[in-house]
Structure formats: structure tokens, C-alpha cells
Coordinates of C-alpha atoms and ligand atoms in Angstrom, one line a residue:
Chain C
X1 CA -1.9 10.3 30.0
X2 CA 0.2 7.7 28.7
X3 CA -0.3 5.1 25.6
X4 CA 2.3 2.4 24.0
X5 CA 2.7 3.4 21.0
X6 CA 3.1 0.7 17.7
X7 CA 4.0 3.2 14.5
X8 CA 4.2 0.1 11.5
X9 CA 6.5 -0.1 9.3
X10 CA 4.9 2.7 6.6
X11 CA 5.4 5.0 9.2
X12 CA 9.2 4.5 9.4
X13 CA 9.0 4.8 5.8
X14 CA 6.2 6.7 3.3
X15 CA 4.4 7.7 5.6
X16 CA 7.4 9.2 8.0
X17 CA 5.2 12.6 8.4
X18 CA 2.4 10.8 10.0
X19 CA 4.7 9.4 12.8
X20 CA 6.9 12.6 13.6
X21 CA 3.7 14.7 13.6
X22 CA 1.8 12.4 16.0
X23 CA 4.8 12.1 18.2
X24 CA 5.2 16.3 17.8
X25 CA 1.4 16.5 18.8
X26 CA 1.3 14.3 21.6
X27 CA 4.2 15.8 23.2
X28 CA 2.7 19.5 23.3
X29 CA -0.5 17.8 24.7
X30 CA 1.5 16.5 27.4
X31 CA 1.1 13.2 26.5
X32 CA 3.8 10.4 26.8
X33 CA 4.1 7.8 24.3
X34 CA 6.4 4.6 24.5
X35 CA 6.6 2.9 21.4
X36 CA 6.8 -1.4 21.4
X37 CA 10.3 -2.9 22.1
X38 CA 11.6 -4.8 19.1
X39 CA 8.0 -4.6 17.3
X40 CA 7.7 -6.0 14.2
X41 CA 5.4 -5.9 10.6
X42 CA 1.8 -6.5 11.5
X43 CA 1.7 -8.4 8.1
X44 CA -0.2 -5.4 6.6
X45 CA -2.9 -6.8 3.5
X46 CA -0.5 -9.3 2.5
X47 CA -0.9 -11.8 5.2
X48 CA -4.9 -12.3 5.1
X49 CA -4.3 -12.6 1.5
X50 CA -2.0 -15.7 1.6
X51 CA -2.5 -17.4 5.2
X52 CA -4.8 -17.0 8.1
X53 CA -2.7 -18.2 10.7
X54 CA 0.1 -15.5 9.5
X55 CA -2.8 -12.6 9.3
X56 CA -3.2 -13.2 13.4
X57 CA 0.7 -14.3 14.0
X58 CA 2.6 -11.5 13.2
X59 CA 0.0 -8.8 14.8
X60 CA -0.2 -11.3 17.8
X61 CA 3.1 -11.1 18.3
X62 CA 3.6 -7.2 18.4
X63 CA 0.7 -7.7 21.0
X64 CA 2.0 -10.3 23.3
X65 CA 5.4 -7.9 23.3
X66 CA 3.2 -4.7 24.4
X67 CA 2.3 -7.2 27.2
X68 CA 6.0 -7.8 28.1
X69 CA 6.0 -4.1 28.6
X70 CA 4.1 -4.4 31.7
X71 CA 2.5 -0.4 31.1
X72 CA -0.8 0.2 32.2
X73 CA -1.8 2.0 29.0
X74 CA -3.9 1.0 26.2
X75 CA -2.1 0.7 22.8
X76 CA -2.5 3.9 20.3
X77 CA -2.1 2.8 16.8
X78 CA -1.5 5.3 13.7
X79 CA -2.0 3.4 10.7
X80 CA -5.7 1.9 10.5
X81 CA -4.3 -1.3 8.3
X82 CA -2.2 -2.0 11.3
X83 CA -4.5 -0.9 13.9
X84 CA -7.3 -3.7 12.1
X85 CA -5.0 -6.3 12.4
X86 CA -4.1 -6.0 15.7
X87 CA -7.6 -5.4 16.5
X88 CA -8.4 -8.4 14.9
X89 CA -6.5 -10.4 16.9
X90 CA -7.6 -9.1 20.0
X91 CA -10.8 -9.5 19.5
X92 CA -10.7 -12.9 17.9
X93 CA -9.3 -14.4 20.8
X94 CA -12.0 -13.1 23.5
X95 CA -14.3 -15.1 21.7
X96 CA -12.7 -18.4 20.3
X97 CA -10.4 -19.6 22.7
X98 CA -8.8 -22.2 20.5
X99 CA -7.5 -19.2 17.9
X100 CA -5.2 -18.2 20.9
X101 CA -3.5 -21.7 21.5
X102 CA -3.1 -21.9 17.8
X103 CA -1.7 -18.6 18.0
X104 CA 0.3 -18.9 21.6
X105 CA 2.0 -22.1 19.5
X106 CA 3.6 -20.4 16.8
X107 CA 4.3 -17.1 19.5
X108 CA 6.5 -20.0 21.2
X109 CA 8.9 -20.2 18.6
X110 CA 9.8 -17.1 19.8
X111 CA 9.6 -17.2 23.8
X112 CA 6.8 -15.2 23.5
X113 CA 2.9 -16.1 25.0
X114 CA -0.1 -13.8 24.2
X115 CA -2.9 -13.1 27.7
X116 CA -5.0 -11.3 25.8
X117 CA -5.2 -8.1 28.6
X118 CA -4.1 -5.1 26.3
X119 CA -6.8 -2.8 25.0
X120 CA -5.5 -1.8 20.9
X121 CA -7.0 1.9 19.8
X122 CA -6.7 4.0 16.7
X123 CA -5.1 7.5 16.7
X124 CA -8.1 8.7 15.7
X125 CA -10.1 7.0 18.6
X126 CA -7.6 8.2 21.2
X127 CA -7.5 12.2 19.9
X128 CA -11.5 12.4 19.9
X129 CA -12.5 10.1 22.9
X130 CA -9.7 10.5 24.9
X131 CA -8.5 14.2 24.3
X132 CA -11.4 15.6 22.6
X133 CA -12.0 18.8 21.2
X134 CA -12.5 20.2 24.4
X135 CA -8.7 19.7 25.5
X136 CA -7.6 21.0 22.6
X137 CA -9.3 24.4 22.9
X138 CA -7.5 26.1 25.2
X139 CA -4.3 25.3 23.4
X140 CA -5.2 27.1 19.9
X141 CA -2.7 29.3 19.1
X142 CA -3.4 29.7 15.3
X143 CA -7.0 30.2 13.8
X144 CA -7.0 28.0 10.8
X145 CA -10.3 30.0 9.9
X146 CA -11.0 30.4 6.4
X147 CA -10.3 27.0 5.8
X148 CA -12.3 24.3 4.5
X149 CA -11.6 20.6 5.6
X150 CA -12.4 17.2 4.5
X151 CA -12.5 14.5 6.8
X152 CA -11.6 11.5 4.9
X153 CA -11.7 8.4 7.8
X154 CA -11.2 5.4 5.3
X155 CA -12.8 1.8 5.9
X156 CA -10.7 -0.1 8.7
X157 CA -10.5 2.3 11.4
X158 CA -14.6 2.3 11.0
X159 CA -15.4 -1.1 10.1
X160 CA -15.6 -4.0 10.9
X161 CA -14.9 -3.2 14.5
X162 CA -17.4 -0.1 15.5
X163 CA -15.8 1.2 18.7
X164 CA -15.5 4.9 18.1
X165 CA -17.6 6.2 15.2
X166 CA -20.6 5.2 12.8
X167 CA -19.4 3.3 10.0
X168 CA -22.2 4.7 8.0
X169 CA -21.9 8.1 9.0
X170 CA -19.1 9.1 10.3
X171 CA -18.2 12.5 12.5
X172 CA -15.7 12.3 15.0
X173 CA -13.0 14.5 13.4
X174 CA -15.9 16.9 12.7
X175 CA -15.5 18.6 16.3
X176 CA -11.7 18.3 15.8
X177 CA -11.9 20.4 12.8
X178 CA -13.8 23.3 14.2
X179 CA -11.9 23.5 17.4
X180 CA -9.3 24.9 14.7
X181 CA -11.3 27.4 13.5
X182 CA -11.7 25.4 10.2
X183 CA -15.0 24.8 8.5
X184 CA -15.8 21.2 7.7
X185 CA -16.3 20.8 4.1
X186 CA -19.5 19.1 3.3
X187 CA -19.0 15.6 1.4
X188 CA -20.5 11.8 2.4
X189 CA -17.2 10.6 1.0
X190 CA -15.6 10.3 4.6
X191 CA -15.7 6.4 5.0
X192 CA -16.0 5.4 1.2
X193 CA -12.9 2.8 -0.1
X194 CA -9.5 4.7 -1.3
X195 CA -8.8 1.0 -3.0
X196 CA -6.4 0.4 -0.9
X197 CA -3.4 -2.3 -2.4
X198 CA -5.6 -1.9 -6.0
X199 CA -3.2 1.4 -6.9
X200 CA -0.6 -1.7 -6.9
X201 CA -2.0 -4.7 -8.2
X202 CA -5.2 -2.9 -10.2
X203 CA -4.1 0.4 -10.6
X204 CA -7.0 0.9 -13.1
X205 CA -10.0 0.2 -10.4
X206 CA -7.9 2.5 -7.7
X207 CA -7.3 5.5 -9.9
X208 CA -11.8 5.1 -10.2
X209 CA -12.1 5.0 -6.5
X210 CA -9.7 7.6 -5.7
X211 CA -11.0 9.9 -8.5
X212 CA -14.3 9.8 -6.6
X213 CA -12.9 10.8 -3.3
X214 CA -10.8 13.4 -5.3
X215 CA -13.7 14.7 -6.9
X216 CA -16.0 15.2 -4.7
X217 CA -13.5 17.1 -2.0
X218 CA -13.5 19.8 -5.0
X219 CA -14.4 23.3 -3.1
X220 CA -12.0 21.8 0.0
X221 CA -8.7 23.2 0.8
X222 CA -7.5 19.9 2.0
X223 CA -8.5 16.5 3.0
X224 CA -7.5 14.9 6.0
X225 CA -6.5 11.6 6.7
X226 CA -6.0 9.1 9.7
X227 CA -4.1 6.5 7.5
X228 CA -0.9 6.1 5.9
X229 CA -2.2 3.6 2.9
X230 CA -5.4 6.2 2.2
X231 CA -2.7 9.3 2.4
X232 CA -0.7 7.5 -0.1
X233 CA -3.1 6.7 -2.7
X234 CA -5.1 9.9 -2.1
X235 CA -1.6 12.1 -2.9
X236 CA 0.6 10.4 -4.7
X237 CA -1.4 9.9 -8.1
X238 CA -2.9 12.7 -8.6
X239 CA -1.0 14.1 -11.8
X240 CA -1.9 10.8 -13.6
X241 CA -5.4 10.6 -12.0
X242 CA -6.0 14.5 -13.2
X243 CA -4.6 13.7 -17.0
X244 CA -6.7 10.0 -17.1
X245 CA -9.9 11.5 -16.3
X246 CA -9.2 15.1 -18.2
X247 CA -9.9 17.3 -15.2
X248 CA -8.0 19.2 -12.4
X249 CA -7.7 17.0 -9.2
X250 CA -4.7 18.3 -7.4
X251 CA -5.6 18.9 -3.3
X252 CA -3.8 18.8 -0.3
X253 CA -3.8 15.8 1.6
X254 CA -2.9 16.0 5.5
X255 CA -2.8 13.9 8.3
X256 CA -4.8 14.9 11.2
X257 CA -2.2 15.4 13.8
X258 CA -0.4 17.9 11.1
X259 CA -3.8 19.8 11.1
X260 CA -4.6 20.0 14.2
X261 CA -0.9 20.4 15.1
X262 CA -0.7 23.7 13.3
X263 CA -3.8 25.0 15.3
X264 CA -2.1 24.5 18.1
X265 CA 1.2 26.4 17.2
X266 CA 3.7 23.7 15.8
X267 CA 5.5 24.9 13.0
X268 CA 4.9 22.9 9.3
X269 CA 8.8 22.2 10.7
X270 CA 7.8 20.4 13.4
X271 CA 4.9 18.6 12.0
X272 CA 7.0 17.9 8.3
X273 CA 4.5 19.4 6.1
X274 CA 7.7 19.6 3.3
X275 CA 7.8 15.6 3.6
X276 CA 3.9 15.6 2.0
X277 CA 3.4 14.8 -1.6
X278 CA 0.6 16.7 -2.3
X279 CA 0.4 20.7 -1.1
X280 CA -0.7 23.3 -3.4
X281 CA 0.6 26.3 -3.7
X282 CA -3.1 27.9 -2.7
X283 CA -3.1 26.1 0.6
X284 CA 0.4 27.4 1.3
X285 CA -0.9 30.7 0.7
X286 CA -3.5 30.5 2.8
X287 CA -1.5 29.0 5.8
X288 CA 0.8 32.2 5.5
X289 CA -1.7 34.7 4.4
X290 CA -3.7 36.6 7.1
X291 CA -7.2 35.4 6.4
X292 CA -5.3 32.7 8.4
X293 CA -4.1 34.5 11.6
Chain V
X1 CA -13.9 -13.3 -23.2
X2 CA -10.1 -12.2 -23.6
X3 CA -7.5 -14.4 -24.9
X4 CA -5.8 -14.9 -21.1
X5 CA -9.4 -16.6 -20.2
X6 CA -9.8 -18.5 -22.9
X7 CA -6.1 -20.2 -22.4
X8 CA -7.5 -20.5 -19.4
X9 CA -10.4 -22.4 -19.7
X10 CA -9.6 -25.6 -18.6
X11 CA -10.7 -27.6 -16.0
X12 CA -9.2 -25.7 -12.5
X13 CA -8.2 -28.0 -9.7
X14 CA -7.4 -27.1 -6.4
X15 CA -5.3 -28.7 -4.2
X16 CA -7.0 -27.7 -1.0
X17 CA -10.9 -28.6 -1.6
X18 CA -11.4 -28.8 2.1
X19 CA -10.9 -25.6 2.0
X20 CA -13.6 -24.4 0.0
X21 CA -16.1 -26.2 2.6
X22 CA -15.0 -23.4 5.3
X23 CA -15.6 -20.8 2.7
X24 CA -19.1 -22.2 2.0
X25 CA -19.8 -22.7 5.8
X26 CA -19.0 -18.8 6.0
X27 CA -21.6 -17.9 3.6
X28 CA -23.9 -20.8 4.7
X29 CA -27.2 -18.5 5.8
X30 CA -27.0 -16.3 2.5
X31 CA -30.6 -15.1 1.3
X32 CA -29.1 -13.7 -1.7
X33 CA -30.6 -10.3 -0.9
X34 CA -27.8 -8.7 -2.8
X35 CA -26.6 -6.1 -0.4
X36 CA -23.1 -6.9 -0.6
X37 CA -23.5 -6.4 -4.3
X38 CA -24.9 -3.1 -3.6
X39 CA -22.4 -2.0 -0.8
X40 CA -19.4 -3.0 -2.7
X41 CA -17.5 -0.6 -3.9
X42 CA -15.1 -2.8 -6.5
X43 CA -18.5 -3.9 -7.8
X44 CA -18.2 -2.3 -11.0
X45 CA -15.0 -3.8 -12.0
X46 CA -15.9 -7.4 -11.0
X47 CA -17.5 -9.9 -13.5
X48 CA -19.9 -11.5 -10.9
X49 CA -21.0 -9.3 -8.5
X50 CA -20.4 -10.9 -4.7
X51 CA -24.1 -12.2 -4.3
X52 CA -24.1 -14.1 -7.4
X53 CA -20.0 -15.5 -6.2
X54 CA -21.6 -16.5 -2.8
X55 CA -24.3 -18.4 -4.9
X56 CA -21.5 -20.5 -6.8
X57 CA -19.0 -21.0 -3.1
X58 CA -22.3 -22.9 -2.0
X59 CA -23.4 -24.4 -5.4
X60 CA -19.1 -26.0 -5.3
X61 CA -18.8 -24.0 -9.0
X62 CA -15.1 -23.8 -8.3
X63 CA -14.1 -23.5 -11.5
X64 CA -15.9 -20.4 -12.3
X65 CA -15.0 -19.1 -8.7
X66 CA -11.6 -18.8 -9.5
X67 CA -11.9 -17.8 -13.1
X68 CA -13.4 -15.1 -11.9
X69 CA -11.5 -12.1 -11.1
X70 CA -14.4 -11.1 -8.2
X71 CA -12.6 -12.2 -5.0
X72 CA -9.3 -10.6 -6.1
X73 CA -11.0 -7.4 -6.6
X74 CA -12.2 -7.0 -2.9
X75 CA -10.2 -3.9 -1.3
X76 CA -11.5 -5.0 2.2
X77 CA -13.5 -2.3 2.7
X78 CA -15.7 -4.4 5.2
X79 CA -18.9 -2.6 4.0
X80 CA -20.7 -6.1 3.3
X81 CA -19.6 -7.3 6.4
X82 CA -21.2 -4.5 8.3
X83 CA -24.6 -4.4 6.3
X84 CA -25.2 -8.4 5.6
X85 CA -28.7 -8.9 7.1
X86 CA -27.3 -12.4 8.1
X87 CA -24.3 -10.8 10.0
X88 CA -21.9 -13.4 7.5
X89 CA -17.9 -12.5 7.3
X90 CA -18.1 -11.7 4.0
X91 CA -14.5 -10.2 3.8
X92 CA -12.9 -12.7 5.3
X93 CA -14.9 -15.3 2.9
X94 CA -13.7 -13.1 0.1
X95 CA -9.2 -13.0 2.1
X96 CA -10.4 -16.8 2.2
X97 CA -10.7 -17.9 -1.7
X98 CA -7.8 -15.0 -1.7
X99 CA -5.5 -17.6 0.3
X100 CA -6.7 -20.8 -1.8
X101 CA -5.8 -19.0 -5.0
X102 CA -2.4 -17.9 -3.3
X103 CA -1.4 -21.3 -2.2
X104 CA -2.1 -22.8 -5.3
X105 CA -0.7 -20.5 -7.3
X106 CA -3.4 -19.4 -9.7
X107 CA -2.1 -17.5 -12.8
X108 CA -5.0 -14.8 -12.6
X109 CA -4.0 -14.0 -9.2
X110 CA -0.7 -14.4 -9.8
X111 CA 0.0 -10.4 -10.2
X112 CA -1.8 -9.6 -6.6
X113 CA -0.4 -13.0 -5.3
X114 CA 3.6 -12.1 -6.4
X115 CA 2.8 -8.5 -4.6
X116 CA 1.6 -10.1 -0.8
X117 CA 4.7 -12.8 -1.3
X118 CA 7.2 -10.4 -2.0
X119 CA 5.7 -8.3 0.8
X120 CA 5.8 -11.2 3.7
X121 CA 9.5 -12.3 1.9
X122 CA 10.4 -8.9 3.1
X123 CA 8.9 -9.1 6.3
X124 CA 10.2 -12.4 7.2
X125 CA 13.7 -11.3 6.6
X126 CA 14.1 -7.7 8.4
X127 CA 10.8 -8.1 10.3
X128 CA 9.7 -5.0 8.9
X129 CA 8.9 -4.6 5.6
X130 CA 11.7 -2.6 3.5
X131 CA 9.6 -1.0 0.7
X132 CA 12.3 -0.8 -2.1
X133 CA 13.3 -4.1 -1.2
X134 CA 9.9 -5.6 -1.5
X135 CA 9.3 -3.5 -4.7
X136 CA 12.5 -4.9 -6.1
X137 CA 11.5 -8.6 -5.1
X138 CA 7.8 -8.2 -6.8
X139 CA 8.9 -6.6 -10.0
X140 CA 11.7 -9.5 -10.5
X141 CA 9.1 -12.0 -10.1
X142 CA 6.7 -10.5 -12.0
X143 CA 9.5 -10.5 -14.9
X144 CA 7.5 -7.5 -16.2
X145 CA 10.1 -4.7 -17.5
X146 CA 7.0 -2.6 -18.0
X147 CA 5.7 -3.1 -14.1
X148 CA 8.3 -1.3 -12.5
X149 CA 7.9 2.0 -15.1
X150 CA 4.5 2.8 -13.0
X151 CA 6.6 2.9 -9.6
X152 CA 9.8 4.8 -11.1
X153 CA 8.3 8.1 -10.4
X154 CA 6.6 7.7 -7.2
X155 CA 9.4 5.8 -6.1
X156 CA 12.2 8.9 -7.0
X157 CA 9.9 11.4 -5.1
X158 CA 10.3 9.3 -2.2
X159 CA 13.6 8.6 -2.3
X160 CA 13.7 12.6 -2.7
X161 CA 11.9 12.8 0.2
X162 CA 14.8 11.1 2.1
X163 CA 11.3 8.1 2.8
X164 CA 12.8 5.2 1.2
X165 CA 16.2 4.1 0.2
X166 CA 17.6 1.8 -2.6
X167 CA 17.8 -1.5 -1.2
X168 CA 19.2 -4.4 -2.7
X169 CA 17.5 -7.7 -1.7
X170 CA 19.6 -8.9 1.5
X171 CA 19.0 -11.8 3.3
X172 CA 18.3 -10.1 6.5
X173 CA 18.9 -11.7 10.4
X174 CA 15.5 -13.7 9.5
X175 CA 14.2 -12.5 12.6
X176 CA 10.5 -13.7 11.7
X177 CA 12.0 -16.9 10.3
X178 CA 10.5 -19.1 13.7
X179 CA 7.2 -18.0 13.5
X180 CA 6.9 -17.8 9.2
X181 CA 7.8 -21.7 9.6
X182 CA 5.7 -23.0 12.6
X183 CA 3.1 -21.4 10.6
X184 CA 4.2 -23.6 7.2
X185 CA 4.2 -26.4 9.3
X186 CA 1.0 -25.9 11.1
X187 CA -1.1 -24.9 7.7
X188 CA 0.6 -28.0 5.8
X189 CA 2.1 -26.0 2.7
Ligands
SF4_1 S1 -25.7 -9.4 1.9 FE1 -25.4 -11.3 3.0 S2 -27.4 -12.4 2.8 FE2 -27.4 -10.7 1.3 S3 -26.6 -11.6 -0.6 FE3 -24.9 -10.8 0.4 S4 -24.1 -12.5 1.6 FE4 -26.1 -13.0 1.0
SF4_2 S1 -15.2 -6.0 1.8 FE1 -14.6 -6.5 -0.3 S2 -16.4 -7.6 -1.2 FE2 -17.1 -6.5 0.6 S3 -17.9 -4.6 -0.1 FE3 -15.7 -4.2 0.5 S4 -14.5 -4.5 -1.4 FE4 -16.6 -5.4 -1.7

């Protein structure tokens, strides 16, 4: 199997784990990724909040370079902001033709033309529909039993485009989890808000939303992410969340291909567990201990 | 009502009222069931809940519209998009008034509207966004000393982390430069 790959700028930057452990993972499950020539910023939440034409511009054009590329693969994105807006784009111009002259304009100011033939996927998407926990079976190497895992899937991988999952409910990495040996941790948290740009411009409505998730993983030994803007928020203000609201909130956030990567024998090396911001000590413990073997 | 809203309560014009008609023709069929209030996670913060701002985009109340610090607040969660009985695009009604408040430059969205321009000022330079840069850029134009005190420590774990560097500002190779301008030209700003 073989995907072009688009990583967004977080993931050359805080969210550097996310792309070296997809790229780790992918590689021990045989699978070949080639990232976009030259891609650029998909215009993240910034663009749909100043201009419309930008918001579908600068994701069109990552798209209409993927075409250059002339790879029959679908596009695997990482980073659900990223993976919306490119989404977007594709599916906004199967169904208003104008939006993609508009759009093949401005692309021409940069010799490049959007057709419109390239199919855009999440990570997430692509590890349960296309791998599944089946393929991953066989390649288990490390029980991760006696863990318990929350699967936090955030809103834009979900909704508004339902491809993969239910947006009310959903359960794709549940499967995913228990190939690993890992229990799933019971919580109706998984596609709830993380606030997204609020911790920046509103940090006073994020830290509520985020306390939420926080709270209610309590009992977890980690959450589990498929986003770099929900990793952030859920790990990097948890020391002023905990003394704000008076209680202990610390938890391990991980990415899912650093979770699943471990069950299949990477090393927290490979898969840059020290480049987190939020492990405890107890999960480290119970990685190394032998109630994990 | 806080000081900020009282200096604030004078007449609001906006430069773009055309505009406002597409919002209203987005939110056109609403029945004012309230199920985006109830789905909307941000709720609690906002002064009107989204129902009762769809009610004033089709009533033209403009002036409260944008006094109000609803619109700002939406995270884009899409939840009201998914569950409005009239299928309306709710989220992108709400990244709608979010782009007439930008482009006129209203001072209570100036804090979220500095953030997304420093951002794309990043963007159009490098291409990518540099997130030291863009951080530097926002906190400069915010002219808050305070601002950048909340960032210092997340942004010194990064940096720890080898994530992020110190960048000074740069002008870049403008490599989006064509395609931020046709754009200017196209949307008349
Ligand atoms: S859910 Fe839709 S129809 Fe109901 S109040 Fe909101 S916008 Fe109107
Ligand atoms: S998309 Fe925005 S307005 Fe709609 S429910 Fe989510 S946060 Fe609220």
C-alpha cells in the first residue's frame, strides 16, 4: 500500500512526535508514504476566519500539487484541522463547479490548476478502514494489557464530513485499542470540542472545555489522540488547568500511531515518546513494569 | 454591561453590508428549534446563544450581532452543522460574520482577529507557518506586554523540546505572495 502523505506545518513543529511516529508506524506496516513536493500551510483556523477564498486557496493548492504527483494513492492526512480543510475543498468543488474556477484563478498565479481526482483521508480513517485491527494482529509484539485507553477523536476528523465514523458516537479506534491488549476506558467524551484556537485567543472558555475532557478521562492511563491542535491543548495546560480548578488533572496524552506503535514493538525511541508534554511517571511505570509484558 | 461595551455602544457600521445578506441567506430556513443552542459547546460563555444570533442575522440587527461576542466564540466544532433539522451551515455562517468582523476590523474581535493575521502573515512569507515567528508578530500587534507571559512557559518547553526555535520576524521568499494577492484582488479588500 501506498499513500501521499501531506504532514502540515504543526507537524514539522509542536507536534514533531505525531509525524516521526506515523512515519515509524507506517514503515514497520510495510507501508510507503511519499509526502507532497513543495506543500505548503493549509491556512489552518486562520483562513476561514478572515477570507473565504483564502480558507479554499491555500488547501487547493497543496491539492492541485498532490495531482502533479501523478501517484495513484489517495492522500493520508495526520492533522484533522488540515485534513478538514483539504477535505473541504475537495468536496466543495464536486458540487459547485464555479468554486473551482474561482479557485483554478488564484491557483494560476502559481502555474498550478486543481482536476479535482485525488481522494483526501485522515490517519485515522486510513489505520482502521484500510489496515484495521485485523492487520495489526499478527504484528503485536508487546501486550499493552493492563492498560486503560481513552479514545479522544476530536470534532473535524468526525464532522462535518461523516466518511469513516459516527459523529455522534464514535468507535473506530475502539478495535485499534484492543488489538493492543489495552482496555478501552469508558467515557462519551471521545468527539466532544478540546476548544480548539480558544487556549489562544480565550484561554478562559478552553481551559472549561479541556477540564471536561480532562476530567472525565480520570481512571484512564492515557488518552489518545488523532490531532496535533487537540494533543496540544489536551497536554500542554494541565499544571495551570489542575491549580484553576483545584484538583489533580495531570494524564498522558498520546497519539495513536505512538500507541499502537509500541504494541507492535517500536521503541518510545522510535516513536519519540520523550518529545510529549504530558507522561506521568505512573504510565512510565507501567510501560516498563511487567503487568505490561 | 462592562466598561469596553459601553465605550462601545455606538452605532456599528460595516463596510461590507452585502455581506450580511449571504449570512442571512445561510440561515434563511431557520425554525428556531434551538438545537444549535443546545449542541454548542461554547454556549455557556456566549451572551446570545446561536438560535437567538441566527434570529437577529435575519431580523439585519447588525449592531447587536457584532457587539456580541457569540460568533467569536464558535470553536468550529461543526456539531450544529451536523444536527440542524434544516441541514443549514451553521459553522460556516458563524467563519462568515468571523470574516466581516476581520475585514473591518472590529475592536472586540480584534484579539482573535490580530491572532489569524499574524498567522496568514506567517504563512504568506515562508509558506508554512513558523510558530515563534507568528507568536512574535501577534504579541507585537496586540501591544500587550502581559499577552506574551501566558506563552513564555509553554513556549520554553518547546524550545526545550528542540520543537520550535526563536525566530525573528524575516521577510521570507513570499512564496504565497501570488496567490495571498489574487485573492485581495478578487475579494476587493
Ligand atoms: S438548529 Fe437550525 S433550525 Fe434549529 S434554531 Fe439552530 S439554525 Fe435554526
Ligand atoms: S460549530 Fe461553533 S456554533 Fe456550532 S456548535 Fe460548534 S462551537 Fe457552537
Amino acid at each position: 500500500m501506498n499513500y501521499l502523505y501531506y504532514p502540515g506545518c504543526s507537524l514539522e513543529g509542536s507536534a514533531l512526535e505525531y509525524n516521526l511516529s506515523t512515519i515509524a508506524f507506517m514503515e514497520a506496516m510495510g507501508i510507503e508514504l511519499t509526502e507532497i513536493e513543495d506543500w505548503t500551510c493549509c491556512g489552518a483556523s486562520a483562513a476561514e476566519s478572515v477570507s473565504h477564498l483564502l480558507s479554499l486557496a491555500l488547501p487547493a493548492r497543496n491539492l492541485a500539487l498532490a495531482e502533479t504527483m501523478e501517484l495513484d494513492a489517495d492522500l493520508m492526512i495526520p492533522c484533522s484541522a488540515c485534513y478538514l480543510n483539504l477535505r473541504n475543498v475537495a468536496e466543495k468543488i464536486k458540487k459547485e463547479p464555479d468554486i473551482l474556477n474561482e479557485i483554478n484563478t488564484v491557483l494560476k498565479e502559481d502555474n498550478l490548476e486543481l482536476k479535482g481526482d485525488i481522494q483526501v483521508r485522515h490517519l485515522l480513517d486510513v489505520v482502521a478502514t484500510d489496515l484495521g485491527a485485523d492487520s495489526l494482529a499478527p504484528k503485536i509484539r508487546k501486550s499493552l494489557d493492563g492498560l486503560s485507553i481513552a479514545p479522544y477523536y476530536g470534532c473535524q476528523c468526525l464532522r462535518p464530513y461523516t466518511v469513516f465514523d459516527d459523529p455522534e458516537k464514535p468507535t473506530t479506534m475502539e478495535p485499534l485499542i484492543n488489538v493492543t491488549g489495552a482496555r478501552v476506558h469508558a467515557w462519551d467524551m471521545g468527539g466532544k470540542c478540546c476548544g480548539a484556537s480558544h487556549m489562544n485567543t480565550k484561554m478562559d472558555v478552553g481551559m472549561e472545555l479541556v477540564a471536561a475532557i480532562l476530567r472525565a478521562a480520570r481512571g484512564a492511563d492515557a488518552v489518545v489522540t488523532v490531532c496535533p491542535m487537540c494533543q496540544m491543548n489536551l497536554e500542554a495546560y494541565q499544571k495551570k488547568i489542575s491549580a484553576t480548578y483545584g484538583e489533580d488533572l495531570s494524564m498522558t496524552i498520546l497519539y495513536l500511531p505512538q500507541l499502537i506503535g509500541l504494541a507492535i514493538g517500536l521503541s518510545d525511541k522510535d516513536l519519540r515518546l520523550d518529545l510529549n508534554l504530558s507522561i506521568t511517571e505512573s504510565f512510565r511505570n507501567k510501560l516498563n513494569n511487567d503487568c505490561v509484558k | 454591561m462592562n466598561q469596553t461595551a459601553m465605550a462601545e455602544n455606538k452605532a456599528i457600521t460595516i463596510s461590507f453590508p452585502e455581506e450580511l445578506s449571504e449570512v442571512q441567506e445561510m440561515v434563511r430556513a431557520c425554525i428556531q428549534c434551538g438545537t444549535c443552542s443546545g449542541s454548542c459547546p461554547n454556549e455557556f460563555a456566549m451572551d446570545f446563544t446561536p438560535r437567538r444570533l441566527w434570529r437577529m442575522v435575519l431580523m439585519g440587527q447588525k449592531d447587536d450581532i457584532f457587539k456580541s461576542k457569540t460568533f467569536s466564540l464558535c470553536s468550529s466544532c461543526y456539531y450544529c452543522t451536523l444536527r440542524c433539522p434544516r441541514g443549514l451551515p451553521l459553522t460556516e455562517a458563524m467563519a462568515a460574520l468571523k470574516q466581516i468582523a476581520a475585514k473591518d476590523g472590529l475592536s472586540k474581535y480584534k484579539q482573535s482577529s490580530l491572532f489569524y493575521k499574524s498567522f496568514l502573515e506567517s504563512v504568506r512569507r515562508h509558506g508554512k507557518v513558523r510558530e515563534m515567528e507568528f507568536m512574535t508578530m501577534y504579541f507585537t500587534a496586540m501591544k500587550s506586554p502581559f499577552l506574551p507571559f501566558r506563552f513564555a512557559a509553554l513556549g520554553m518547553r518547546l524550545m526545550g523540546k528542540g520543537k520550535v526555535h526563536i525566530q525573528i520576524p524575516s521577510k521570507g521568499e513570499g512564496k504565497l505572495k501570488a496567490i495571498f494577492r489574487k485573492v485581495e484582488e478578487m475579494e476587493g479588500r
